[in-house]
XYZ file of N, CA and C in Angstrom:
279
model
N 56.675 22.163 44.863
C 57.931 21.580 45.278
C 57.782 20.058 45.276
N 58.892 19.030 44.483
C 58.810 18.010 44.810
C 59.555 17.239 45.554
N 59.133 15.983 46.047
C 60.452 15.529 47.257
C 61.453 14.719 46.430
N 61.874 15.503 45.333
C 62.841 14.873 44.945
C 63.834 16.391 44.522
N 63.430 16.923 45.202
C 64.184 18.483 44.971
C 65.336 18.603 45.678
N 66.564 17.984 45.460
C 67.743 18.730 46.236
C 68.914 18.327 45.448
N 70.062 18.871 45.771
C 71.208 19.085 44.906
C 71.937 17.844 44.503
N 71.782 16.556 45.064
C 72.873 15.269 44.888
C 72.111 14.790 43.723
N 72.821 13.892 43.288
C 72.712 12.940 42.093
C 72.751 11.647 42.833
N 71.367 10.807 43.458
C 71.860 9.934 44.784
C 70.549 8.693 43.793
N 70.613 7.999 43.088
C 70.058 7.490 42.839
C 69.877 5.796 43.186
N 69.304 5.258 43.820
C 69.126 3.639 44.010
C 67.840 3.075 44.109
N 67.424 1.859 43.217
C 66.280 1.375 43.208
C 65.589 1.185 44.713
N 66.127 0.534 45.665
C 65.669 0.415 47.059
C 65.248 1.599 47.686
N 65.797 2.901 47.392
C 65.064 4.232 47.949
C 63.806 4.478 47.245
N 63.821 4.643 45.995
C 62.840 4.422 45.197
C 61.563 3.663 45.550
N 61.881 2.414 45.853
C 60.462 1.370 46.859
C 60.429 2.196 48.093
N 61.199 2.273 49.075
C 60.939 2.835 50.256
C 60.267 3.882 50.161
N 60.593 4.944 49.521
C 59.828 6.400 48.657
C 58.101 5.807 48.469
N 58.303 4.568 47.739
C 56.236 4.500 47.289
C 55.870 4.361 48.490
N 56.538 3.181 49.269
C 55.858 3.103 50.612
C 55.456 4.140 51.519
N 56.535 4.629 51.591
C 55.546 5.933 52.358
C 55.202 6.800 51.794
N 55.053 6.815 50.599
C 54.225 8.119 49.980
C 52.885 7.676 49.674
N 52.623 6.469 50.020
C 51.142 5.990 50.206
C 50.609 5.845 51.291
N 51.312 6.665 52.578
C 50.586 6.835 53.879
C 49.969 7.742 53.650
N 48.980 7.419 54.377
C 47.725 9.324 54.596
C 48.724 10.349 55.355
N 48.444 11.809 55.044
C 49.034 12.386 56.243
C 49.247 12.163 57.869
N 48.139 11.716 58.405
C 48.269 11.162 60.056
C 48.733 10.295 59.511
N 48.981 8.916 59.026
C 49.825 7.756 59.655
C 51.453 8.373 58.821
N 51.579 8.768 58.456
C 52.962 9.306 57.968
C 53.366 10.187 59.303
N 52.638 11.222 59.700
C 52.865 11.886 60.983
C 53.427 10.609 62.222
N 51.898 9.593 62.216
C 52.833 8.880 63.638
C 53.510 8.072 63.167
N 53.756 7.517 62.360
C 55.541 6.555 61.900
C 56.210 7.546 62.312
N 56.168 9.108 61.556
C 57.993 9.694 61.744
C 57.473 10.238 63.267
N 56.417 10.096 64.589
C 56.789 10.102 65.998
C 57.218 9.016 66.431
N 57.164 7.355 65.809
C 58.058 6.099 66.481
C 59.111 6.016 66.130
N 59.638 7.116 64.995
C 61.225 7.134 64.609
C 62.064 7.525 65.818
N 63.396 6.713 65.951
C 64.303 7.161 66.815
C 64.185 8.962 67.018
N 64.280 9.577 67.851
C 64.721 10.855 67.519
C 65.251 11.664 67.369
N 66.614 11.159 66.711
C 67.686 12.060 66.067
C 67.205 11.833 64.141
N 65.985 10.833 64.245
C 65.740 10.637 62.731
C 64.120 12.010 62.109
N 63.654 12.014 63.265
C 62.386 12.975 63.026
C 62.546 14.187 62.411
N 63.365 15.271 63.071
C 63.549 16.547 62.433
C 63.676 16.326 60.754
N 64.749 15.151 60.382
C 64.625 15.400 59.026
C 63.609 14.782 58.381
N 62.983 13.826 58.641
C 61.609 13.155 58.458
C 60.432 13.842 58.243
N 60.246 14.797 58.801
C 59.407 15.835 59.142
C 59.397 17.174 58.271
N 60.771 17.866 58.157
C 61.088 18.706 57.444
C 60.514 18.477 55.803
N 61.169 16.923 55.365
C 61.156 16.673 54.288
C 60.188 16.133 53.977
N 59.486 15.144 54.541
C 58.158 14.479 54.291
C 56.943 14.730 54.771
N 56.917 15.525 55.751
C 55.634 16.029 56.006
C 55.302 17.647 55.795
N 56.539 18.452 55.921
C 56.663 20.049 55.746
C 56.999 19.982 53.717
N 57.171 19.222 53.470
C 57.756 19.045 52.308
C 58.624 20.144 51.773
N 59.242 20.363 52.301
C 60.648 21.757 52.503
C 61.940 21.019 51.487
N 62.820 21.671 50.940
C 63.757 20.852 50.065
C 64.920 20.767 50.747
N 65.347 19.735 50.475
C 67.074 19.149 50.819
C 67.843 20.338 51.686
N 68.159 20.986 50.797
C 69.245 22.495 50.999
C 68.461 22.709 52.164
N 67.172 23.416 52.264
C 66.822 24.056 53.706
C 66.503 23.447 54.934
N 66.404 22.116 54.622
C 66.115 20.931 56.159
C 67.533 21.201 56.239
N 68.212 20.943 55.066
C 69.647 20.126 55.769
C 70.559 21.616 56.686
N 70.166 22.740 56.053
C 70.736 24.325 56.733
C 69.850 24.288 58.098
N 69.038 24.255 58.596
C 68.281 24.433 59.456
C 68.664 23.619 60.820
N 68.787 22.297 60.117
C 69.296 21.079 61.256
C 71.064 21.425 61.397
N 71.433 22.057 60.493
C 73.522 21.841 60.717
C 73.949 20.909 60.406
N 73.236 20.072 59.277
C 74.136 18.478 58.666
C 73.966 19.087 57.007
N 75.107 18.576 56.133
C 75.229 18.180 55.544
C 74.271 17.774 54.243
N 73.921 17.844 53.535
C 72.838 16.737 52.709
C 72.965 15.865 52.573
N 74.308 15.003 52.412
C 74.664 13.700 52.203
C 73.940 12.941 53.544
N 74.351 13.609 54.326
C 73.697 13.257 55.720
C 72.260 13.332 56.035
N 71.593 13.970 55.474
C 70.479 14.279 55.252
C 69.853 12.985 54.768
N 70.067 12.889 53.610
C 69.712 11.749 53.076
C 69.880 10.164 53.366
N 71.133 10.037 54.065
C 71.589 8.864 55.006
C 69.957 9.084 55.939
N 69.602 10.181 56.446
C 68.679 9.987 57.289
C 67.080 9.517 57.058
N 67.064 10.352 56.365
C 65.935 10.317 55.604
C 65.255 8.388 54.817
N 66.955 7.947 54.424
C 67.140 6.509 53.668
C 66.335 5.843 55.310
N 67.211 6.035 56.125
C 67.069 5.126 57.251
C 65.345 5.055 57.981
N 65.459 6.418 58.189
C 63.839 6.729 58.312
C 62.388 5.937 57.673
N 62.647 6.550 55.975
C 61.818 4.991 54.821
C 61.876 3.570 55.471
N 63.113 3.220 55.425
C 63.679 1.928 56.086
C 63.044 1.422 57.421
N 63.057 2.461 58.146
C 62.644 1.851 59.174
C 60.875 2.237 59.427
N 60.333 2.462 58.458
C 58.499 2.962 58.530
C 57.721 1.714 57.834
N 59.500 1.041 56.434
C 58.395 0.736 55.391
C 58.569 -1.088 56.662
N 59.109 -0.980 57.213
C 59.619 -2.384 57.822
C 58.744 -2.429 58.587
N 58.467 -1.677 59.598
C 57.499 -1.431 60.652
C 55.631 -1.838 59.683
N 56.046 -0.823 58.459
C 54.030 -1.083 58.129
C 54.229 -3.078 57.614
N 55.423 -3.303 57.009
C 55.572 -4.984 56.451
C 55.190 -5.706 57.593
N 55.368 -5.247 59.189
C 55.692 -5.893 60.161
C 56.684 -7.893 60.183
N 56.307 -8.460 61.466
C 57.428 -9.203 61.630
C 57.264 -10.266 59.805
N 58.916 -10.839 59.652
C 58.510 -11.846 58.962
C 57.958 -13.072 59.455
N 57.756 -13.410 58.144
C 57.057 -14.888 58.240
C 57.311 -15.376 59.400
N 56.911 -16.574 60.188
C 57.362 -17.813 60.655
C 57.930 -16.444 62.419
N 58.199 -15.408 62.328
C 58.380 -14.604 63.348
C 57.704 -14.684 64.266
N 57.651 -14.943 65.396
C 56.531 -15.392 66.096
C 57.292 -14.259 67.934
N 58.177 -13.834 67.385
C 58.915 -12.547 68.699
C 57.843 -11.276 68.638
């Protein structure tokens, strides 16, 4: 099964980067990023990137949508690959 297995046609270069980034975590640090994810973002984080289960059955399991699914999943990348970049430059908060 690959994690690019589910029914939309959802294509954008920026998911694509977010995608390498975390697909170059080891299993444990991929595990604790998706435990500092908010947690309405984990179940699908988890389903899909660490259970590696496809689109259709995270998204039946949880009661959303796929479109929604993937909104989650986007946000999730987003917020792991930001976290491993940590603060910018000149950031000193």
């Amino acid at each position: 099964m690959r994690d690019d297995d589910f029914d939309l046609d959802v294509v954008d270069p920026e998911d694509a980067r977010l995608e390498q980034v975390v697909a170059a975590l080891s299993p444990a640090d991929l595990e604790a990023a998706i435990a500092r994810l908010p947690h309405d973002l984990q179940p699908a984080a988890t389903g899909v990137l660490v259970q590696r289960r496809t689109y259709s059955d995270v998204s039946q399991e949880l009661g959303i949508r796929q479109p929604e699914l993937v909104r989650a999943l986007r946000r999730a990348r987003g917020i792991i690959a930001r976290r491993l970049a940590g603060p910018p430059e000149g950031d000193l908060a």
